[in-house]
Coordinates of N, CA and C in Angstrom, one line a residue:
M274 N 93.9 129.2 146.4 CA 93.8 129.9 147.8 C 93.2 128.9 148.8
F275 N 93.9 128.7 149.9 CA 93.5 127.6 150.8 C 93.5 128.2 152.3
L276 N 92.3 128.2 152.9 CA 92.1 128.6 154.3 C 91.7 127.4 155.1
Y277 N 92.4 127.2 156.2 CA 92.2 126.0 157.0 C 92.2 126.2 158.5
N278 N 91.3 125.5 159.2 CA 91.3 125.5 160.7 C 91.2 126.9 161.3
D279 N 90.0 127.4 161.4 CA 89.7 128.6 162.2 C 90.3 129.9 161.5
C280 N 90.4 129.9 160.2 CA 90.7 131.1 159.5 C 89.3 131.8 159.3
D281 N 88.9 132.6 160.3 CA 87.6 133.2 160.3 C 87.7 134.7 160.0
Y282 N 86.5 135.3 159.6 CA 86.3 136.7 159.4 C 87.3 137.4 158.4
N283 N 87.6 136.7 157.3 CA 88.4 137.2 156.3 C 87.5 137.6 155.1
I284 N 88.0 138.5 154.3 CA 87.4 139.0 153.0 C 88.3 138.6 151.9
I285 N 87.9 137.8 151.0 CA 88.6 137.4 149.8 C 87.9 138.0 148.6
T286 N 88.6 139.0 147.9 CA 87.9 139.7 146.9 C 88.9 140.1 145.8
G287 N 88.4 140.1 144.6 CA 89.2 140.7 143.4 C 90.3 139.8 143.0
N288 N 90.3 138.5 143.3 CA 91.4 137.6 142.9 C 91.0 136.8 141.7
T289 N 92.0 136.2 141.0 CA 91.8 135.3 139.9 C 92.6 134.0 140.2
A290 N 91.9 132.9 140.1 CA 92.5 131.6 140.3 C 92.0 130.7 139.2
N291 N 92.8 130.6 138.2 CA 92.4 129.9 137.0 C 93.4 128.8 136.6
N292 N 92.9 127.7 136.0 CA 93.6 126.6 135.4 C 94.5 125.8 136.3
N293 N 94.0 125.7 137.6 CA 94.5 124.7 138.5 C 93.7 123.4 138.4
T294 N 94.0 122.7 137.3 CA 93.1 121.6 136.9 C 92.9 120.5 137.9
M295 N 93.9 120.3 138.8 CA 93.8 119.2 139.8 C 93.3 119.7 141.2
Y296 N 93.1 121.0 141.3 CA 92.9 121.6 142.6 C 91.7 122.5 142.6
E297 N 91.4 123.1 143.8 CA 90.4 124.1 143.9 C 91.0 125.5 143.6
G298 N 90.1 126.4 143.1 CA 90.5 127.8 143.0 C 90.6 128.4 144.4
Y299 N 89.5 128.2 145.2 CA 89.4 128.7 146.6 C 88.8 127.6 147.4
F300 N 89.5 127.3 148.5 CA 89.1 126.1 149.4 C 89.1 126.6 150.8
L301 N 88.0 126.4 151.5 CA 87.9 126.7 152.9 C 87.5 125.4 153.7
Q302 N 88.3 125.1 154.7 CA 88.0 123.9 155.5 C 88.0 124.3 157.0
Y303 N 86.9 124.1 157.7 CA 86.8 124.5 159.1 C 87.0 126.0 159.3
C304 N 86.4 126.8 158.4 CA 86.5 128.2 158.5 C 85.2 128.9 158.4
D305 N 84.9 129.8 159.3 CA 83.6 130.4 159.4 C 83.7 132.0 159.2
Y306 N 82.5 132.5 158.9 CA 82.3 134.0 158.8 C 83.3 134.7 157.8
N307 N 83.5 134.0 156.7 CA 84.3 134.6 155.7 C 83.5 135.1 154.5
T308 N 84.0 136.0 153.7 CA 83.3 136.5 152.5 C 84.2 136.3 151.3
I309 N 83.7 135.5 150.4 CA 84.4 135.3 149.1 C 83.6 136.1 148.0
Y310 N 84.1 137.2 147.6 CA 83.3 138.1 146.8 C 84.1 138.6 145.6
N311 N 83.4 138.5 144.4 CA 83.9 139.2 143.2 C 85.3 138.6 142.8
N312 N 85.4 137.3 142.8 CA 86.6 136.6 142.4 C 86.2 135.8 141.1
T313 N 87.3 135.3 140.4 CA 87.2 134.5 139.3 C 87.9 133.1 139.6
A314 N 87.2 132.0 139.2 CA 87.8 130.7 139.4 C 87.4 129.9 138.2
N315 N 88.2 129.9 137.1 CA 87.8 129.2 135.9 C 88.9 128.1 135.6
G316 N 88.5 127.0 135.1 CA 89.4 126.0 134.6 C 90.1 125.2 135.7
N317 N 89.5 125.2 136.9 CA 90.1 124.5 138.0 C 89.4 123.1 138.1
G318 N 89.9 122.3 139.1 CA 89.1 121.1 139.4 C 87.7 121.5 140.0
Y319 N 87.8 122.2 141.1 CA 86.6 122.9 141.7 C 86.9 124.4 141.7
G320 N 85.8 125.1 141.4 CA 86.0 126.6 141.5 C 86.1 127.1 142.9
I321 N 85.1 126.9 143.7 CA 85.1 127.3 145.1 C 84.6 126.1 145.9
Y322 N 85.3 125.6 146.9 CA 84.9 124.5 147.7 C 85.0 124.8 149.2
L323 N 83.8 124.7 149.9 CA 83.7 124.9 151.3 C 83.5 123.5 152.0
Y324 N 84.3 123.2 152.9 CA 84.1 121.9 153.7 C 84.0 122.2 155.2
N325 N 82.9 121.8 155.8 CA 82.7 121.9 157.2 C 82.9 123.4 157.6
S326 N 82.4 124.3 156.9 CA 82.5 125.7 157.1 C 81.2 126.4 157.1
D327 N 80.9 127.2 158.2 CA 79.6 127.8 158.4 C 79.6 129.3 158.3
N328 N 78.4 129.9 158.0 CA 78.2 131.3 158.1 C 79.1 132.1 157.2
N329 N 79.4 131.6 156.0 CA 80.2 132.3 155.0 C 79.3 132.8 153.9
T330 N 79.8 133.8 153.2 CA 79.1 134.4 152.1 C 80.0 134.2 150.8
V331 N 79.4 133.6 149.8 CA 80.0 133.4 148.5 C 79.2 134.2 147.5
S332 N 79.7 135.3 147.0 CA 78.8 136.2 146.3 C 79.5 136.9 145.1
G333 N 78.9 137.0 144.0 CA 79.4 137.7 142.9 C 80.6 137.2 142.2
N334 N 80.8 135.9 142.3 CA 82.0 135.2 141.7 C 81.7 134.6 140.4
I335 N 82.7 134.4 139.5 CA 82.5 133.8 138.3 C 83.3 132.4 138.4
V336 N 82.6 131.3 138.2 CA 83.2 130.0 138.4 C 82.7 129.2 137.1
N337 N 83.5 129.3 136.1 CA 83.1 128.7 134.8 C 84.2 127.7 134.4
N338 N 83.8 126.7 133.6 CA 84.7 125.8 132.9 C 85.6 125.0 133.8
N339 N 85.1 124.7 135.0 CA 85.9 123.8 135.9 C 85.6 122.4 135.6
T340 N 86.7 121.5 135.8 CA 86.6 120.2 135.3 C 85.7 119.3 136.2
Q341 N 85.3 119.8 137.4 CA 84.3 119.0 138.2 C 83.2 119.9 138.6
Y342 N 83.3 120.8 139.6 CA 82.2 121.6 140.1 C 82.5 123.1 140.1
G343 N 81.5 123.9 139.9 CA 81.7 125.3 140.1 C 81.8 125.7 141.5
I344 N 80.8 125.5 142.3 CA 80.8 125.8 143.8 C 80.3 124.5 144.5
Y345 N 81.0 124.1 145.5 CA 80.7 122.9 146.2 C 80.7 123.1 147.7
L346 N 79.6 122.8 148.4 CA 79.5 122.9 149.8 C 79.3 121.5 150.4
E347 N 80.2 121.1 151.3 CA 80.1 119.8 151.9 C 80.0 119.9 153.5
E348 N 79.0 119.5 154.1 CA 78.8 119.6 155.5 C 78.9 121.0 156.0
C349 N 78.2 121.9 155.3 CA 78.3 123.3 155.6 C 76.9 123.9 155.9
N350 N 76.8 124.7 156.9 CA 75.5 125.3 157.3 C 75.5 126.8 157.4
Y351 N 74.4 127.4 157.2 CA 74.1 128.8 157.3 C 75.0 129.7 156.4
N352 N 75.3 129.2 155.2 CA 76.0 130.0 154.3 C 75.1 130.6 153.3
T353 N 75.6 131.7 152.7 CA 74.8 132.4 151.6 C 75.6 132.3 150.3
I354 N 75.0 131.7 149.3 CA 75.6 131.6 148.0 C 74.8 132.4 147.0
S355 N 75.2 133.6 146.6 CA 74.3 134.5 145.9 C 75.0 135.2 144.8
G356 N 74.3 135.5 143.7 CA 74.8 136.3 142.7 C 76.0 135.8 141.9
N357 N 76.2 134.5 142.0 CA 77.4 133.9 141.3 C 77.0 133.5 139.9
T358 N 78.0 133.4 139.0 CA 77.8 132.8 137.7 C 78.6 131.5 137.7
A359 N 77.9 130.4 137.4 CA 78.5 129.0 137.4 C 78.1 128.3 136.1
N360 N 78.9 128.5 135.1 CA 78.5 128.0 133.8 C 79.6 127.0 133.3
N361 N 79.1 126.1 132.4 CA 80.0 125.2 131.7 C 80.9 124.4 132.5
N362 N 80.5 124.0 133.7 CA 81.3 123.1 134.5 C 81.0 121.6 134.2
T363 N 81.9 120.8 134.3 CA 81.8 119.4 133.8 C 80.8 118.6 134.6
I364 N 80.6 118.8 135.9 CA 79.7 118.0 136.6 C 78.5 118.9 137.0
N365 N 78.6 119.6 138.1 CA 77.5 120.5 138.5 C 77.9 121.9 138.6
G366 N 77.0 122.8 138.5 CA 77.3 124.3 138.7 C 77.4 124.6 140.2
I367 N 76.4 124.2 141.0 CA 76.4 124.4 142.4 C 76.0 123.1 143.1
S368 N 76.8 122.6 144.0 CA 76.5 121.4 144.7 C 76.4 121.6 146.2
I369 N 75.3 121.1 146.8 CA 75.0 121.2 148.2 C 75.0 119.8 148.8
D370 N 76.0 119.4 149.5 CA 76.2 118.0 150.0 C 76.1 117.9 151.5
S371 N 75.1 117.3 152.0 CA 74.9 117.0 153.4 C 75.0 118.3 154.2
S372 N 74.3 119.4 153.8 CA 74.4 120.7 154.3 C 73.0 121.2 154.6
H373 N 73.0 122.2 155.6 CA 71.7 122.6 156.1 C 71.6 124.1 156.2
Y374 N 70.4 124.7 156.1 CA 70.1 126.1 156.3 C 71.0 127.1 155.5
N375 N 71.2 126.7 154.3 CA 72.0 127.5 153.3 C 71.0 128.3 152.4
L376 N 71.4 129.5 152.0 CA 70.6 130.3 151.1 C 71.3 130.3 149.7
I377 N 70.7 129.8 148.7 CA 71.2 129.7 147.3 C 70.3 130.6 146.5
A378 N 70.8 131.9 146.2 CA 69.8 132.9 145.7 C 70.5 133.7 144.6
G379 N 69.7 133.9 143.5 CA 70.2 134.9 142.5 C 71.4 134.5 141.7
N380 N 71.6 133.2 141.6 CA 72.8 132.7 140.8 C 72.3 132.4 139.4
N381 N 73.3 132.6 138.4 CA 73.1 132.2 137.0 C 73.9 130.9 136.9
V382 N 73.1 129.8 136.6 CA 73.7 128.4 136.6 C 73.3 127.8 135.2
N383 N 74.2 127.9 134.3 CA 73.8 127.5 132.9 C 74.9 126.6 132.2
D384 N 74.4 125.8 131.3 CA 75.3 125.0 130.4 C 76.2 124.1 131.1
N385 N 75.8 123.6 132.3 CA 76.6 122.6 133.0 C 76.3 121.2 132.5
L386 N 77.3 120.3 132.4 CA 77.1 119.0 131.7 C 76.1 118.1 132.5
N387 N 76.1 118.1 133.8 CA 75.2 117.3 134.5 C 74.0 118.2 135.1
N388 N 74.2 118.7 136.3 CA 73.2 119.4 137.0 C 73.5 120.9 137.2
G389 N 72.5 121.7 137.1 CA 72.7 123.1 137.5 C 72.9 123.2 139.0
I390 N 71.9 122.9 139.8 CA 72.1 122.9 141.3 C 71.7 121.4 141.7
W391 N 72.6 120.9 142.5 CA 72.5 119.5 143.0 C 72.5 119.4 144.5
L392 N 71.5 118.8 145.1 CA 71.4 118.6 146.5 C 71.5 117.1 146.8
Y393 N 72.3 116.8 147.8 CA 72.6 115.4 148.1 C 72.7 115.2 149.6
G394 N 72.0 114.2 150.2 CA 72.1 113.9 151.6 C 72.1 112.4 151.8
D395 N 73.0 111.9 152.6 CA 72.9 110.5 153.0 C 72.5 110.4 154.5
E396 N 73.2 109.8 155.3 CA 72.8 109.7 156.7 C 72.8 111.1 157.4
D397 N 73.6 112.0 156.9 CA 73.6 113.4 157.4 C 72.5 114.3 156.8
M398 N 71.9 113.8 155.7 CA 70.8 114.5 155.1 C 71.2 115.9 154.5
C399 N 70.3 116.5 153.8 CA 70.5 117.8 153.2 C 69.2 118.5 153.4
D400 N 69.0 119.3 154.4 CA 67.7 119.8 154.8 C 67.7 121.3 155.0
D401 N 66.5 121.9 154.9 CA 66.2 123.2 155.3 C 67.0 124.3 154.5
N402 N 67.3 124.0 153.3 CA 68.0 125.0 152.4 C 66.9 125.8 151.6
N403 N 67.3 127.0 151.3 CA 66.4 127.9 150.5 C 67.0 128.2 149.2
I404 N 66.3 127.7 148.1 CA 66.8 127.9 146.7 C 65.9 128.8 146.0
T405 N 66.3 130.1 145.8 CA 65.3 131.1 145.3 C 66.0 132.0 144.3
D406 N 65.2 132.4 143.3 CA 65.5 133.5 142.3 C 66.8 133.1 141.5
N407 N 67.0 131.8 141.3 CA 68.1 131.4 140.4 C 67.6 131.2 139.0
I408 N 68.6 131.4 138.0 CA 68.3 131.1 136.6 C 69.1 129.8 136.3
L409 N 68.4 128.8 135.9 CA 68.9 127.5 135.6 C 68.6 127.2 134.1
E410 N 69.6 127.3 133.2 CA 69.3 127.1 131.8 C 70.3 126.2 131.2
N411 N 69.8 125.4 130.2 CA 70.7 124.5 129.3 C 71.5 123.5 130.1
N412 N 71.1 123.1 131.3 CA 71.8 122.0 132.0 C 71.1 120.7 131.6
D413 N 71.8 119.6 131.9 CA 71.1 118.3 131.7 C 69.9 118.2 132.7
V414 N 70.1 118.5 134.0 CA 69.0 118.7 134.9 C 69.2 120.0 135.6
G415 N 68.1 120.8 135.7 CA 68.2 122.1 136.3 C 68.5 122.0 137.8
L416 N 67.6 121.2 138.5 CA 67.7 121.1 139.9 C 67.5 119.7 140.3
Y417 N 68.5 119.0 140.9 CA 68.5 117.6 141.2 C 68.5 117.4 142.7
F418 N 67.5 116.7 143.3 CA 67.5 116.3 144.7 C 67.8 114.8 144.7
E419 N 68.8 114.4 145.5 CA 69.2 113.0 145.5 C 69.3 112.5 146.9
E420 N 68.9 111.2 147.1 CA 68.9 110.5 148.4 C 68.0 111.2 149.4
V421 N 68.5 111.8 150.5 CA 67.7 112.3 151.6 C 67.8 113.8 151.7
C422 N 66.8 114.5 151.1 CA 66.8 115.9 151.1 C 65.4 116.3 151.5
R423 N 65.2 117.0 152.6 CA 63.9 117.3 153.2 C 63.8 118.7 153.7
N424 N 62.6 119.2 153.6 CA 62.3 120.5 154.2 C 63.0 121.7 153.5
N425 N 63.3 121.5 152.2 CA 64.0 122.5 151.4 C 62.9 123.3 150.7
T426 N 63.2 124.6 150.5 CA 62.2 125.5 149.8 C 62.8 125.9 148.4
V427 N 62.0 125.7 147.4 CA 62.5 126.0 146.0 C 61.4 127.0 145.5
A428 N 61.8 128.3 145.3 CA 60.8 129.3 145.0 C 61.4 130.3 144.0
K429 N 60.6 130.7 143.0 CA 60.8 131.8 142.1 C 62.1 131.7 141.3
N430 N 62.4 130.4 141.0 CA 63.5 130.1 140.1 C 63.0 130.0 138.6
I431 N 63.9 130.3 137.7 CA 63.6 130.1 136.3 C 64.3 128.9 135.8
L432 N 63.6 127.9 135.3 CA 64.2 126.7 134.7 C 63.9 126.6 133.3
H433 N 64.9 126.8 132.4 CA 64.6 127.0 131.0 C 65.5 126.1 130.2
N434 N 65.0 125.4 129.3 CA 65.7 124.6 128.3 C 66.6 123.6 128.8
N435 N 66.3 123.0 130.0 CA 67.0 121.9 130.5 C 66.4 120.6 130.0
A436 N 67.2 119.5 129.9 CA 66.6 118.2 129.6 C 65.5 117.8 130.6
L437 N 65.8 118.1 131.9 CA 64.8 117.9 133.0 C 64.9 119.1 133.9
G438 N 63.7 119.7 134.2 CA 63.7 120.8 135.1 C 64.1 120.5 136.5
I439 N 63.3 119.7 137.2 CA 63.6 119.3 138.6 C 63.4 117.8 138.7
I440 N 64.2 117.1 139.4 CA 64.1 115.7 139.6 C 64.3 115.4 141.1
F441 N 63.3 114.6 141.6 CA 63.5 114.0 143.0 C 63.8 112.6 142.8
D442 N 64.9 112.1 143.3 CA 65.4 110.8 142.9 C 65.4 109.8 144.0
H443 N 64.7 110.0 145.1 CA 64.7 109.0 146.2 C 63.5 109.3 147.1
I444 N 63.0 108.2 147.7 CA 61.9 108.3 148.7 C 62.3 109.3 149.8
G445 N 63.5 109.5 150.1 CA 63.9 110.4 151.2 C 63.8 111.9 150.8
C446 N 63.5 112.2 149.6 CA 63.3 113.6 149.2 C 61.8 114.0 149.3
D447 N 61.4 114.2 150.6 CA 60.1 114.5 150.9 C 60.0 115.8 151.7
S448 N 58.7 116.3 151.9 CA 58.5 117.5 152.7 C 59.2 118.7 152.2
N449 N 59.4 118.8 150.9 CA 60.0 120.0 150.3 C 58.9 120.9 149.7
S450 N 59.1 122.2 149.7 CA 58.1 123.1 149.2 C 58.6 123.8 147.9
L451 N 57.8 123.7 146.8 CA 58.1 124.3 145.5 C 57.0 125.2 145.2
Y452 N 57.3 126.5 144.9 CA 56.2 127.4 144.5 C 56.8 128.6 143.7
E453 N 55.9 129.1 142.8 CA 56.2 130.2 142.0 C 57.5 130.1 141.1
N454 N 57.8 128.9 140.7 CA 58.9 128.6 139.8 C 58.4 128.7 138.4
F455 N 59.2 129.1 137.5 CA 58.8 129.3 136.1 C 59.6 128.2 135.2
F456 N 58.8 127.4 134.6 CA 59.4 126.3 133.7 C 59.1 126.6 132.3
L457 N 60.1 126.6 131.4 CA 60.0 127.0 130.0 C 60.9 126.1 129.2
K458 N 60.2 125.4 128.2 CA 60.9 124.6 127.2 C 61.9 123.6 127.7
N459 N 61.7 123.0 128.9 CA 62.4 121.9 129.4 C 61.9 120.6 128.7
G460 N 62.8 119.6 128.5 CA 62.4 118.4 128.0 C 61.2 117.8 128.8
K461 N 61.4 117.7 130.1 CA 60.3 117.4 131.1 C 60.5 118.4 132.2
H462 N 59.4 118.9 132.7 CA 59.6 120.0 133.7 C 59.9 119.4 135.1
A463 N 59.2 118.3 135.5 CA 59.5 117.8 136.8 C 59.2 116.3 136.8
M464 N 60.0 115.6 137.7 CA 59.8 114.2 137.8 C 60.1 113.7 139.2
M465 N 59.3 112.8 139.7 CA 59.5 112.1 140.9 C 59.7 110.7 140.6
M466 N 60.9 110.1 140.9 CA 61.3 108.8 140.5 C 60.8 107.7 141.5
E467 N 60.6 108.0 142.7 CA 60.2 107.0 143.7 C 59.0 107.5 144.5
L468 N 58.4 106.7 145.3 CA 57.2 107.0 146.1 C 57.6 108.1 147.1
I469 N 57.0 109.3 146.9 CA 57.1 110.4 147.8 C 55.8 110.8 148.4
T470 N 55.6 110.7 149.7 CA 54.3 110.8 150.3 C 53.9 112.2 150.8
T471 N 54.9 113.0 151.0 CA 54.5 114.3 151.6 C 55.3 115.4 150.8
G472 N 54.7 116.6 150.8 CA 55.4 117.7 150.1 C 54.3 118.6 149.5
I473 N 54.8 119.8 149.1 CA 53.9 120.8 148.5 C 54.5 121.2 147.2
V474 N 53.7 121.2 146.1 CA 54.2 121.7 144.9 C 53.0 122.6 144.4
R475 N 53.3 123.9 144.3 CA 52.2 124.8 143.9 C 52.7 126.0 143.1
Q476 N 51.8 126.4 142.2 CA 52.1 127.6 141.4 C 53.4 127.4 140.6
L477 N 53.4 126.3 139.8 CA 54.6 126.0 139.1 C 54.9 127.0 137.9
G478 N 53.9 127.7 137.5 CA 54.2 128.7 136.4 C 53.9 128.1 135.1
I479 N 53.4 126.9 135.0 CA 53.0 126.4 133.7 C 51.5 126.3 133.6
T480 N 50.9 125.6 134.5 CA 49.4 125.5 134.5 C 48.8 125.9 135.8
G481 N 49.6 126.4 136.8 CA 49.1 126.7 138.1 C 48.6 125.4 138.9
I482 N 49.2 124.3 138.5 CA 48.8 123.0 139.1 C 49.1 123.0 140.6
I483 N 48.3 122.5 141.4 CA 48.5 122.3 142.8 C 48.5 120.8 143.2
I484 N 49.6 120.4 143.7 CA 49.7 119.0 144.1 C 50.2 119.0 145.6
Q485 N 49.4 118.5 146.5 CA 49.7 118.6 147.9 C 49.4 117.3 148.6
D486 N 50.4 116.8 149.3 CA 50.2 115.6 150.1 C 49.7 114.4 149.2
Q487 N 50.2 114.3 148.0 CA 49.8 113.2 147.1 C 50.8 112.1 147.1
M488 N 50.4 110.9 146.9 CA 51.3 109.8 146.7 C 51.5 109.5 145.3
R489 N 52.7 109.8 144.8 CA 53.0 109.6 143.3 C 54.2 108.8 143.1
I490 N 54.2 107.8 142.2 CA 55.4 107.1 141.9 C 56.2 108.0 140.9
M491 N 55.5 108.6 139.9 CA 56.2 109.5 139.0 C 55.3 110.7 138.7
M492 N 55.8 111.9 138.8 CA 55.0 113.0 138.4 C 55.7 113.8 137.3
E493 N 55.0 114.0 136.2 CA 55.6 114.7 135.1 C 54.7 115.9 134.7
L494 N 55.3 117.0 134.4 CA 54.5 118.2 134.1 C 55.0 118.7 132.7

């Protein structure tokens, strides 16, 4: 299903888009204020892909076993991604690429080959997103911040049995707030790979450790 150029204020619900291995199950480009609710997108290239689309709601969908990504946002702002199941995708369950002010809440993101939730920003950055109340289990990395990701909030998520719980992979991943997350049986719970000078990490749910405005080359919990 493909919506393009100002296809706004639509409701897409109750559909099945499976086994389109080279394409997206649902693709929105330059489309705002749409609702994608209670659909299935399994075995596609991408399950649900939003490009340059704002103020959309993607909720209650099942996006499993896609050959690349479950849900992918690229240059998208003010969207809500909530209550979805994104399991067994080959790359990432949910990807947020160069996007701002999105809410990623209450999703089950499990058994993805690479990352559960992946945030990436380059010159456009990936800032001011809220990642809360998600369950991230059995992924290679539960939550991955790459390149320039700032001022994001990560709160009240469950990260269980991932090889790595959370990783910050660049000096540009600073000024993020992490609190009240629960880490259980991950290979390593959190890691900072480069020098990060600002940020708040508190009430991680393992030891109640508080790390604030510290300069760390690598932080492992």
